[in-house]
Amino acid sequence: MPTMTENLPNRVRKLTKPRNYAQAMQPFLEAVSNSIMAIDDRVAVFGGRSDGVVNIVVSDLGADDISIEISDNGIGLDKERYDAFCEIDTDFKRERGGKGVGRLYWLDAFKKIEVVSNYKTDTGMSQRAFEFRLAQENQVFENTDLDHDLAQGVTGTTVRFRGLRQGPYLELFPKRAATIKDYLAAEFISNFLSKVGPVVHLTATTKGGTVQTATYPKDVSELVARGPEKISDIILDDASKLEVRCFLCDKKASSGLTGRHQVHLLGNNRTVESRNVDDLVAIGPLRTEELDDLALHILVSGELLDNSVAESRTSFTLPEGEVSEIVKSAVKTARSEFIADQLNEFDRARREQFDKFLEHQPIFGFANRDEIFASLPANAKSPEDFVSKLALPRFRAEQKREEALSSLVDKVVSGDEVPENFGEVVRRAAEGVQDNERAALGHHAARRRVVLDLMDRLIRRLRNSPDKDKNHVENTLHTLLVPMRVNSSNPDEEERAAHDLWLLDERLAFASGFSSDKRLAAVLEDSDSELRPDVLLWDVLYALGPVGHQGGAEDVEDTEPLSTVFIVELKHPGRENYKAEERIEDQVRRYVTEIKGGKIESFGRRKIRVSDDCQFHCLVVADFHGRLADEVSGWDYVHNRRGRERRLGGDHSSVIIQAVEWDYVLSTSRQANRALLDAAGLDRARTTDFTKQRSIQDDSQEGTKAAE
């Protein structure tokens, strides 16, 4: 009966092509693996010491005609192994994870392949030498003239590759000798870290003459500071197990790999995938009692992985989700068993950061603090991380509360039978709403406390600053209250129109129509006045006679004239040198004379006329010194004698001026905010620390730099 035949070139053409350095090196690494197995076989068959040696020489790296020679003193290609070599898709090494296709990848990657091997027979030593060709027939072409350095009377094999084929192998095969060294170490890291297997000597020379040498496992095992230590197995859904071993190594052990900490997933004692797990480990450099700046390396092995290695040996056939869970489980166990002492310190620092974060952002305290912290991933260690990880849970918690309330309302409105524990259900729902509102209030109050503390610092700084610093610090104080050189009704400046005028008067908290440090000519129609009030407010003035809606979202009643205008004048804290022409009354009169009867350009370019009997409220904030103190000394007391007030007469009888000191503004704002802090359950005595805070990342980086 007919027998099916194999089309070798077509079989090779259909092999998975490389997409990165590691995959492009697989044909070369397969040859190294064969040498290591050949040495194991020699010891298993003939006994004796395991004095195995693999010599690897890479020449002209980076050139099209690269040369790679791998020599070993293994068992050699005896009849059994030679027959397996000549069989496509052989299962000769199946029990050790062999796929029977490594030689096919040689053909896919290299232009010329030569093999010379010494082996034992029943009658003595023998040798075979051949070229391995990509052809439909005569792929194994005997050639006894091939050069080799194999010693007589000693078993072993030399495999020589010359030239990379056009395509992905030529494009992706490493061009740097250091890359060859790093990837070779990563591929067999299980053996090298554990100091098992033969000695592997590497000499790699680039076409430019750069040379890298290495001796394994010595060069890798010497990097081990602690380990191997076996930790708890990973128990899979089918009750099978994966073994996990951990090492702490010098960071050089991660050379050529992405990141510092690594999980190596092994298939039949060879690395199939190495995954960076810095985010899962969360800590930066690790340490022992004697050494620091160390990296965690975790080896995971077991029957599931052995049986799931893809043909290319660069991935597993398992679903990505399953592989990811294995990696996470390995790291979680290593964190709790292998580096628990360092994690305790790290988690204490994280908890301190988290508690400080909630003090500033109490709106994220939507549940029990301990439960929230426990829900955070280990790599959440900065305020930005906390916001990123808690935004969605906070939204869901609020949504759940709203749904619970809606359900209660539906029961009451619909007339459905009310359960016996309905009162308890209502109480829990109400407490949830109160907690949510308290968190929102706390967020608002905490933010205000920061602004108040900053204003306090700026006022103190201005009172003690040298003259050369006063101008820009004064501008900073002005900008804290309200952005400078802004007309909020100008659509182009809408984003800059946010302010903190509540610091001066709570009635101004939501004022949306204002100009700040703008010439009146830029605010009034048909005006060329150079006068520049610090702040001029109109439109939304709650409790002062509003004429529109916040932000101009709805139409302003521009058929009625504007009946209330608010002016703010800010004087430099600590200022004493007022000139005679700088009297407050005269300054305000000039403003009022220019504004009264004119038209203010408001939202949407609408023109609103200022009525002739418009009420002008002017607030002056200053320290009462010099001529200013003399001027206000004749005014009426207000605010328990902490401020002064003056109503002008004659043509300006609609003008009221109040003058208060900066300390009064600060103390009254703080007093008002204390009620909010109390209601939110926050520490009202605490003040903001404006010094740069050391982060967990800063500490890690400093430790790294110190080690370097």
XYZ file of C-alpha atoms in Angstrom:
708
model
C 0.000 0.000 0.000
C 1.184 3.544 -0.670
C 3.016 5.432 2.085
C 2.602 9.187 2.513
C 5.758 11.206 2.033
C 6.878 14.415 3.694
C 7.597 17.619 1.749
C 10.418 18.975 3.898
C 10.777 22.433 2.269
C 7.038 22.976 2.576
C 7.092 21.774 6.195
C 9.844 24.249 6.998
C 8.076 27.049 5.151
C 5.041 26.614 7.407
C 7.011 26.873 10.649
C 6.207 29.818 12.916
C 8.448 32.748 12.030
C 10.186 34.850 14.672
C 8.824 38.206 15.780
C 11.525 39.236 18.250
C 15.122 38.599 19.346
C 14.235 35.674 21.608
C 12.320 33.821 18.905
C 15.032 34.472 16.313
C 17.557 32.831 18.631
C 15.523 29.666 19.164
C 17.218 27.548 16.431
C 20.608 28.353 17.978
C 19.294 27.701 21.503
C 17.819 24.375 20.355
C 21.311 23.265 19.358
C 22.643 24.280 22.786
C 19.822 22.350 24.456
C 20.683 19.279 22.356
C 24.268 19.480 23.592
C 23.202 19.686 27.238
C 20.880 16.685 26.780
C 23.636 14.738 25.001
C 25.903 15.200 28.023
C 23.120 14.033 30.361
C 22.606 10.988 28.128
C 26.333 10.128 28.196
C 26.328 10.100 31.992
C 23.080 8.108 32.087
C 24.323 5.468 29.593
C 28.016 5.147 30.427
C 28.130 6.483 34.005
C 31.114 8.332 35.358
C 31.486 11.959 36.421
C 29.318 14.632 34.916
C 32.279 16.596 33.504
C 30.268 17.876 30.570
C 31.362 20.948 28.646
C 29.601 22.890 25.906
C 31.698 25.347 23.905
C 29.909 28.026 21.894
C 31.769 30.282 19.482
C 29.876 33.008 17.613
C 31.828 34.899 14.945
C 31.001 37.874 12.701
C 27.844 38.630 14.685
C 25.811 41.246 12.819
C 27.068 40.136 9.406
C 25.089 38.139 6.855
C 27.729 35.385 6.968
C 27.619 34.887 10.740
C 29.221 31.686 12.000
C 28.084 29.757 15.089
C 29.774 26.606 16.381
C 28.405 24.516 19.275
C 30.599 21.649 20.519
C 29.975 19.204 23.362
C 31.404 16.038 24.886
C 28.031 14.333 25.006
C 27.000 10.884 23.888
C 27.291 11.630 20.188
C 25.032 10.698 17.271
C 24.971 6.915 17.673
C 22.627 4.855 15.504
C 19.586 5.405 17.684
C 20.067 9.160 17.813
C 21.086 9.440 14.180
C 17.934 7.606 13.115
C 15.894 10.030 15.217
C 17.740 12.950 13.598
C 16.767 11.680 10.175
C 13.103 11.309 11.126
C 10.983 14.428 10.631
C 8.802 15.163 13.673
C 10.496 12.444 15.707
C 9.212 11.687 19.192
C 12.610 10.526 20.426
C 12.806 13.186 23.176
C 9.095 13.444 23.856
C 9.464 12.451 27.519
C 11.891 15.344 28.012
C 9.686 17.846 26.213
C 11.297 17.456 22.795
C 9.065 18.458 19.891
C 11.146 16.769 17.202
C 11.315 19.957 15.140
C 14.388 21.766 16.457
C 16.443 20.670 13.442
C 13.756 21.996 11.121
C 14.147 25.429 12.651
C 17.872 25.182 11.883
C 16.983 24.809 8.215
C 14.599 27.747 8.403
C 17.196 30.053 9.965
C 20.613 29.170 8.517
C 21.977 28.840 5.018
C 24.569 26.166 5.781
C 24.570 23.517 8.529
C 27.394 21.060 9.267
C 27.449 18.270 11.841
C 30.407 16.143 12.988
C 29.943 13.559 15.751
C 32.031 10.933 17.578
C 30.092 8.086 19.170
C 30.645 4.623 20.599
C 29.711 1.374 18.916
C 29.951 -2.221 20.055
C 33.379 -2.430 18.459
C 34.828 0.939 19.437
C 34.639 4.579 18.403
C 33.143 5.828 15.185
C 32.524 9.158 13.525
C 29.937 10.558 11.179
C 30.038 13.923 9.365
C 27.398 15.440 7.134
C 25.797 18.594 5.824
C 22.147 19.192 6.646
C 20.399 20.775 3.677
C 16.978 22.285 2.973
C 15.985 20.134 -0.008
C 13.292 17.733 -1.124
C 15.773 14.842 -1.201
C 19.198 13.977 0.241
C 18.843 16.448 3.093
C 21.545 14.605 5.104
C 24.584 14.760 2.814
C 27.640 12.862 4.100
C 30.878 14.841 3.934
C 33.898 13.347 5.705
C 36.080 16.368 4.841
C 34.369 18.703 7.313
C 36.685 20.502 9.750
C 36.301 19.803 13.462
C 38.207 19.886 16.749
C 36.766 16.733 18.290
C 39.398 14.708 20.160
C 39.975 11.134 19.124
C 38.548 8.513 21.449
C 36.107 10.970 23.052
C 32.411 11.132 22.266
C 30.852 14.424 21.334
C 29.260 16.489 18.594
C 29.991 19.734 16.797
C 27.235 21.652 15.030
C 28.215 24.581 12.846
C 25.826 27.202 11.383
C 26.868 29.656 8.682
C 24.877 32.579 7.295
C 21.315 33.641 8.117
C 18.572 33.263 5.541
C 16.872 36.360 4.168
C 13.766 37.359 6.060
C 12.853 37.617 9.745
C 15.852 35.637 11.027
C 18.309 37.943 9.287
C 16.374 40.994 10.494
C 15.819 39.931 14.106
C 18.823 37.824 15.061
C 20.762 39.888 17.656
C 23.581 42.072 16.397
C 25.171 42.665 19.820
C 27.330 40.118 21.607
C 25.859 41.159 24.983
C 22.388 40.208 23.746
C 23.564 36.682 22.894
C 25.033 36.391 26.376
C 21.892 37.646 28.126
C 19.429 35.511 26.181
C 21.534 32.382 26.594
C 21.518 32.940 30.359
C 17.757 33.533 30.392
C 16.992 30.394 28.358
C 18.707 28.048 30.810
C 18.355 30.159 33.935
C 16.835 27.281 35.902
C 20.017 25.223 35.516
C 22.356 28.165 35.854
C 20.800 29.599 39.020
C 20.695 26.140 40.603
C 24.286 25.306 39.537
C 23.280 22.124 37.715
C 24.199 20.833 34.279
C 27.386 21.066 32.257
C 29.748 23.988 32.002
C 28.863 26.236 29.061
C 31.587 28.485 27.608
C 30.522 31.323 25.298
C 32.692 33.506 23.089
C 30.764 35.937 20.890
C 32.507 38.355 18.508
C 30.743 40.977 16.411
C 31.780 41.914 12.901
C 33.206 45.092 14.453
C 35.459 43.113 16.764
C 33.541 43.455 20.070
C 34.003 40.334 22.168
C 31.832 38.977 24.971
C 32.746 35.889 26.960
C 30.816 34.008 29.615
C 31.034 30.786 31.588
C 27.803 29.253 32.812
C 26.483 28.410 35.307
C 29.264 30.229 37.207
C 28.533 33.699 35.822
C 24.858 33.389 36.769
C 25.071 31.388 39.991
C 27.558 33.899 41.405
C 24.805 36.524 41.143
C 22.575 34.582 43.539
C 22.393 36.239 46.964
C 19.722 33.942 48.359
C 18.106 30.768 47.117
C 16.955 28.522 45.745
C 14.079 28.368 48.209
C 11.011 26.308 47.465
C 7.755 27.962 48.475
C 4.182 26.670 48.458
C 3.027 25.008 45.266
C 0.416 26.586 43.026
C -2.669 24.380 43.212
C -4.549 24.275 39.911
C -8.264 23.745 39.327
C -7.730 20.052 38.574
C -5.808 19.682 41.864
C -2.475 19.317 40.031
C 0.472 21.388 41.205
C 3.141 23.704 39.906
C 6.424 23.956 41.788
C 7.714 27.426 42.644
C 11.331 28.260 43.540
C 12.627 31.707 44.419
C 15.998 33.472 44.186
C 17.276 36.901 45.130
C 19.970 37.867 42.653
C 22.138 40.779 41.731
C 20.237 42.966 39.284
C 22.688 41.864 36.573
C 20.768 38.579 36.469
C 17.969 40.541 34.766
C 20.255 41.949 32.062
C 18.660 41.751 28.657
C 15.196 41.269 30.157
C 12.526 43.905 30.596
C 12.460 45.299 34.124
C 14.002 44.002 37.344
C 11.858 41.212 38.839
C 11.110 38.145 36.712
C 8.956 35.042 36.641
C 10.438 32.293 34.454
C 7.909 29.754 33.214
C 9.745 26.516 32.495
C 8.896 23.715 30.135
C 11.044 20.616 30.720
C 13.637 22.655 32.640
C 14.019 25.247 29.884
C 12.681 28.763 30.032
C 9.756 29.137 27.653
C 8.617 32.579 28.802
C 10.153 35.177 31.109
C 7.743 37.816 32.330
C 8.547 41.082 34.041
C 6.566 41.329 37.290
C 7.765 44.643 38.718
C 4.179 45.859 39.042
C 3.064 42.701 40.838
C 6.039 42.630 43.212
C 5.603 46.407 43.694
C 8.853 46.871 45.639
C 11.854 48.109 43.736
C 15.295 46.834 44.809
C 15.227 44.021 47.374
C 17.927 43.130 49.885
C 19.436 40.548 52.187
C 21.361 41.212 55.383
C 24.592 41.636 53.411
C 23.478 42.856 49.969
C 20.980 45.250 48.459
C 19.812 46.338 44.994
C 18.663 42.780 44.313
C 16.138 41.318 41.871
C 13.572 38.596 42.505
C 13.622 35.625 40.135
C 10.846 33.060 40.410
C 10.973 29.702 38.598
C 7.667 27.962 37.939
C 7.620 24.382 36.643
C 5.302 21.420 36.485
C 3.540 18.878 34.328
C 0.950 21.336 33.028
C 3.647 23.616 31.639
C 5.744 20.715 30.336
C 2.776 19.441 28.345
C 1.740 22.858 27.037
C 4.916 24.090 25.326
C 4.242 25.277 21.766
C 6.176 23.752 18.887
C 8.399 26.832 18.629
C 9.261 26.569 22.367
C 8.713 30.341 22.714
C 5.209 30.205 24.203
C 2.603 27.958 25.769
C -0.570 26.633 24.211
C -2.502 27.612 27.348
C -4.927 30.558 27.188
C -3.244 33.835 28.088
C -5.616 34.329 31.009
C -4.513 31.025 32.537
C -0.817 31.833 32.118
C -1.363 35.268 33.693
C -3.096 33.705 36.688
C -0.162 31.317 37.166
C 2.241 34.286 37.152
C 0.088 36.252 39.621
C -0.211 33.252 41.940
C 3.550 32.700 41.900
C 4.249 36.344 42.752
C 1.557 36.438 45.442
C 3.035 33.381 47.151
C 6.592 34.733 46.850
C 5.478 38.036 48.378
C 3.874 36.342 51.367
C 6.516 33.651 51.969
C 9.845 34.674 50.447
C 10.044 38.461 50.899
C 7.370 38.968 53.570
C 9.722 40.871 55.911
C 10.481 43.517 53.324
C 6.845 43.662 52.256
C 5.731 44.482 55.787
C 7.928 47.581 55.762
C 6.773 48.455 52.266
C 3.080 48.039 53.121
C 3.459 50.180 56.231
C 4.883 52.951 54.049
C 2.078 52.432 51.516
C -0.513 52.636 54.276
C 0.950 55.906 55.524
C 0.789 57.271 51.986
C -2.782 56.046 51.633
C -3.926 57.610 54.919
C -2.355 60.935 53.925
C -4.080 60.653 50.572
C -7.487 60.211 52.227
C -6.833 63.225 54.431
C -6.435 65.333 51.310
C -8.979 63.437 49.194
C -11.639 62.194 51.663
C -14.097 61.765 48.807
C -12.364 58.431 48.129
C -13.162 57.187 51.638
C -16.359 55.582 50.368
C -16.081 52.515 52.607
C -14.063 51.137 55.506
C -10.460 52.345 55.179
C -8.929 48.944 55.838
C -11.159 47.315 53.254
C -10.341 49.967 50.652
C -6.607 49.604 51.259
C -6.803 45.812 51.064
C -8.547 46.101 47.683
C -5.715 48.120 46.150
C -3.168 46.322 43.954
C 0.319 46.098 45.424
C 1.731 48.553 42.883
C -0.638 51.337 43.976
C 1.691 53.483 46.066
C 1.180 57.130 45.055
C -1.806 59.522 45.080
C -2.090 59.154 41.301
C -2.207 55.358 41.676
C -4.877 55.576 44.375
C -7.096 57.838 42.272
C -6.667 55.596 39.232
C -7.548 52.401 41.132
C -10.362 53.814 43.290
C -12.289 55.976 40.819
C -14.329 53.079 39.439
C -15.018 51.361 42.814
C -16.129 54.726 44.216
C -18.494 55.226 41.283
C -19.908 51.726 41.760
C -20.382 52.254 45.493
C -22.328 55.467 44.860
C -24.361 53.773 42.160
C -25.184 50.916 44.543
C -26.393 53.388 47.184
C -28.571 55.180 44.648
C -30.084 51.898 43.481
C -30.826 50.916 47.081
C -32.565 54.245 47.704
C -34.536 53.993 44.471
C -35.682 50.524 45.487
C -36.872 51.837 48.863
C -38.747 54.703 47.243
C -40.395 52.298 44.781
C -41.622 50.109 47.647
C -43.147 53.074 49.449
C -44.711 54.685 46.379
C -46.022 51.468 44.816
C -47.796 50.351 47.976
C -46.074 46.959 47.922
C -45.916 45.024 51.136
C -43.187 46.416 53.336
C -40.931 43.794 54.997
C -40.614 43.691 58.770
C -36.996 44.846 58.676
C -37.865 47.797 56.436
C -36.842 50.290 59.131
C -33.394 48.718 59.399
C -33.030 48.730 55.610
C -33.949 52.419 55.496
C -31.523 53.201 58.308
C -28.621 51.452 56.517
C -29.435 53.205 53.247
C -29.582 56.575 55.009
C -26.251 55.928 56.691
C -24.765 55.094 53.306
C -25.986 58.379 51.863
C -24.716 60.283 54.908
C -21.291 58.631 54.598
C -21.158 59.561 50.924
C -22.185 63.155 51.599
C -19.712 63.358 54.474
C -16.912 62.190 52.167
C -17.871 64.765 49.525
C -18.037 67.482 52.178
C -14.680 66.383 53.555
C -13.123 66.593 50.108
C -14.465 70.138 49.731
C -13.315 71.198 53.203
C -9.870 69.605 52.847
C -9.316 71.395 49.561
C -10.330 74.707 51.170
C -7.928 74.078 54.062
C -5.023 73.751 51.625
C -5.973 77.057 49.978
C -6.252 78.770 53.358
C -2.896 77.457 54.522
C -1.294 78.596 51.285
C -2.801 82.077 51.632
C -1.440 82.250 55.194
C 2.048 81.394 53.921
C 1.871 83.998 51.155
C 0.681 86.757 53.523
C 3.522 86.029 55.945
C 6.003 85.909 53.091
C 4.860 89.283 51.725
C 5.131 90.975 55.095
C 8.739 89.854 55.411
C 9.891 89.846 51.773
C 12.578 92.203 50.472
C 11.280 94.809 48.041
C 12.709 92.984 45.027
C 10.562 89.896 45.756
C 7.333 91.628 46.654
C 5.896 92.166 43.188
C 5.860 88.532 42.014
C 4.796 87.231 45.444
C 1.943 89.770 45.489
C 0.897 88.565 42.026
C 0.924 85.009 43.365
C -1.435 85.990 46.194
C -3.736 87.755 43.742
C -3.710 84.708 41.459
C -4.552 82.429 44.386
C -7.741 84.428 44.919
C -8.578 84.977 41.275
C -6.570 84.637 38.024
C -4.989 87.898 36.864
C -5.705 89.626 33.558
C -8.907 87.659 32.958
C -12.346 88.696 31.755
C -14.582 85.720 32.612
C -17.235 86.669 30.040
C -14.671 86.262 27.259
C -15.198 82.755 25.781
C -11.463 82.509 25.027
C -10.656 82.826 28.756
C -13.433 80.607 30.090
C -11.064 77.860 31.299
C -9.099 80.393 33.378
C -12.190 81.798 35.094
C -12.129 79.488 38.141
C -11.414 81.373 41.356
C -11.348 81.244 45.157
C -13.079 84.534 45.961
C -14.938 82.768 48.769
C -11.805 83.565 50.785
C -12.916 87.209 50.805
C -16.679 86.732 51.005
C -18.747 83.528 50.795
C -21.271 85.433 48.667
C -18.652 85.522 45.920
C -18.028 81.747 45.894
C -19.993 81.163 42.686
C -19.594 84.547 41.031
C -19.096 83.971 37.330
C -19.155 87.440 35.800
C -15.953 89.276 36.674
C -12.796 90.872 35.398
C -9.463 90.661 37.173
C -6.639 93.150 36.716
C -8.214 94.358 33.460
C -8.469 97.946 32.225
C -12.024 99.269 32.333
C -11.635 99.974 28.626
C -11.560 96.182 28.089
C -14.742 95.670 30.119
C -16.943 98.682 29.347
C -18.371 99.595 25.978
C -17.094 102.853 24.492
C -14.570 103.400 27.274
C -10.911 104.284 26.964
C -10.264 104.344 30.721
C -6.886 103.116 31.912
C -8.252 102.488 35.416
C -7.657 98.899 36.489
C -9.648 97.580 39.485
C -8.115 94.477 41.072
C -11.445 92.648 40.737
C -14.741 93.877 39.261
C -17.756 91.559 39.642
C -21.243 91.600 38.153
C -23.949 89.105 37.142
C -24.059 86.216 39.652
C -23.682 87.751 43.102
C -25.645 85.586 45.494
C -27.286 87.657 48.252
C -26.218 90.808 46.429
C -28.989 90.839 43.848
C -28.281 88.350 41.061
C -29.282 89.260 37.556
C -28.409 86.045 35.723
C -27.361 82.409 36.067
C -23.933 81.031 36.866
C -21.620 80.835 33.904
C -24.067 82.526 31.566
C -25.648 79.175 30.709
C -29.079 80.798 30.535
C -30.104 84.134 29.159
C -29.287 87.181 31.257
C -32.091 89.655 31.665
C -30.296 92.354 29.715
C -33.448 94.437 29.254
C -33.118 95.484 32.902
C -30.085 97.584 33.902
C -27.463 96.175 36.233
C -28.307 97.161 39.792
C -25.376 95.673 41.783
C -21.637 95.767 41.191
C -18.896 94.499 43.503
C -15.347 95.884 43.481
C -12.359 94.366 45.311
C -9.124 96.187 45.998
C -6.187 94.163 47.323
C -3.380 96.023 49.099
C 0.010 94.507 49.704
C 0.146 92.809 53.156
C 2.362 94.857 55.459
C 2.359 97.896 53.156
C 2.874 101.261 54.914
C 3.955 103.762 52.253
C 0.652 105.105 50.881
C 0.818 108.376 48.956
C -1.625 111.232 49.466
C -3.235 110.630 46.068
C -3.848 106.968 46.900
C -6.813 107.538 49.213
C -9.322 104.680 49.029
C -12.362 106.967 48.723
C -10.890 108.842 45.762
C -9.883 105.587 44.034
C -13.376 104.104 44.412
C -15.070 107.317 43.254
C -13.052 107.230 40.036
C -14.109 103.611 39.394
C -17.791 104.336 40.080
C -17.846 107.480 37.956
C -16.453 105.545 34.993
C -18.744 102.519 35.405
C -22.081 104.142 36.296
C -24.312 104.646 33.280
C -22.029 102.631 31.011
C -22.485 99.173 29.531
C -20.643 96.036 30.615
C -19.992 93.397 27.987
C -21.208 90.172 29.584
C -21.590 86.545 28.417
C -22.233 85.997 24.743
C -21.081 89.568 23.970
C -24.348 90.865 25.491
C -24.278 94.489 26.614
C -25.828 95.212 30.023
C -26.342 98.833 31.045
C -25.312 99.844 34.538
C -28.179 101.752 36.131
C -27.636 105.277 37.423
C -28.676 104.160 40.912
C -26.604 100.951 40.840
C -25.401 99.821 44.262
C -21.611 99.574 44.454
C -20.072 97.406 47.147
C -16.339 97.846 47.493
C -14.182 95.573 49.659
C -10.677 96.703 50.512
C -8.305 94.120 51.971
C -5.136 95.555 53.501
C -3.090 95.854 56.650
C -4.027 99.127 58.350
C -0.756 101.074 58.334
C 0.375 104.574 57.383
C -2.017 106.936 55.613
C -4.489 104.081 55.046
C -4.862 103.621 58.812
C -5.438 107.366 59.164
C -8.071 107.351 56.412
C -10.175 104.490 57.812
C -9.860 105.649 61.429
C -12.893 107.906 60.946
C -15.053 105.170 59.399
C -17.660 103.157 61.266
C -16.726 99.910 62.949
C -18.076 96.631 61.544
C -17.413 92.943 62.181
C -16.944 93.319 65.944
C -14.564 96.249 65.465
C -12.319 94.168 63.166
C -13.297 96.122 60.066
C -14.337 99.604 58.949
C -17.174 100.793 56.719
C -17.863 104.030 54.876
C -20.973 105.019 52.916
C -20.219 107.820 50.487
C -22.574 110.747 50.018
C -23.780 113.093 47.343
C -23.547 111.707 43.803
C -21.968 108.557 45.257
C -24.508 107.792 47.968
C -25.021 104.310 46.475
C -21.408 103.353 47.278
C -20.452 101.398 50.385
C -16.786 100.725 51.139
C -15.681 98.123 53.654
C -12.067 97.738 54.713
C -10.759 94.660 56.517
C -7.303 93.388 57.335
C -5.751 90.284 55.834
C -5.737 88.537 59.208
C -9.489 89.048 59.516
C -10.073 87.518 56.075
C -7.921 84.535 56.961
C -9.397 83.927 60.419
C -13.049 84.241 59.357
C -12.502 81.912 56.386
C -10.799 79.380 58.631
C -13.574 79.635 61.201
C -16.175 78.938 58.521
C -14.165 75.989 57.214
C -13.844 74.452 60.685
C -17.554 73.748 60.679
C -17.157 71.845 57.409
C -14.163 69.922 58.773
C -16.090 69.002 61.914
C -19.078 67.814 59.900
C -16.785 65.693 57.728
C -15.044 64.193 60.761
C -11.619 65.572 59.788
C -8.843 66.911 62.007
C -9.408 70.630 61.930
C -6.205 71.468 63.821
C -3.949 69.985 61.152
C -2.204 72.309 58.703
C -0.859 71.568 55.265
C 2.778 70.507 54.955
C 4.043 72.233 51.806
C 7.483 70.603 51.908
C 8.163 68.085 49.156
C 7.011 64.686 50.343
C 9.283 61.669 49.915
C 7.473 59.002 47.999
C 7.957 55.255 48.167
C 9.369 55.496 44.622
C 11.892 58.167 45.747
C 13.158 55.869 48.507
C 13.512 52.983 46.066
C 15.361 55.099 43.510
C 17.699 56.504 46.164
C 18.504 52.984 47.297
C 19.262 51.995 43.725
C 21.540 54.993 43.183
C 23.370 54.353 46.447
C 23.993 50.767 45.420
C 25.256 51.828 42.034
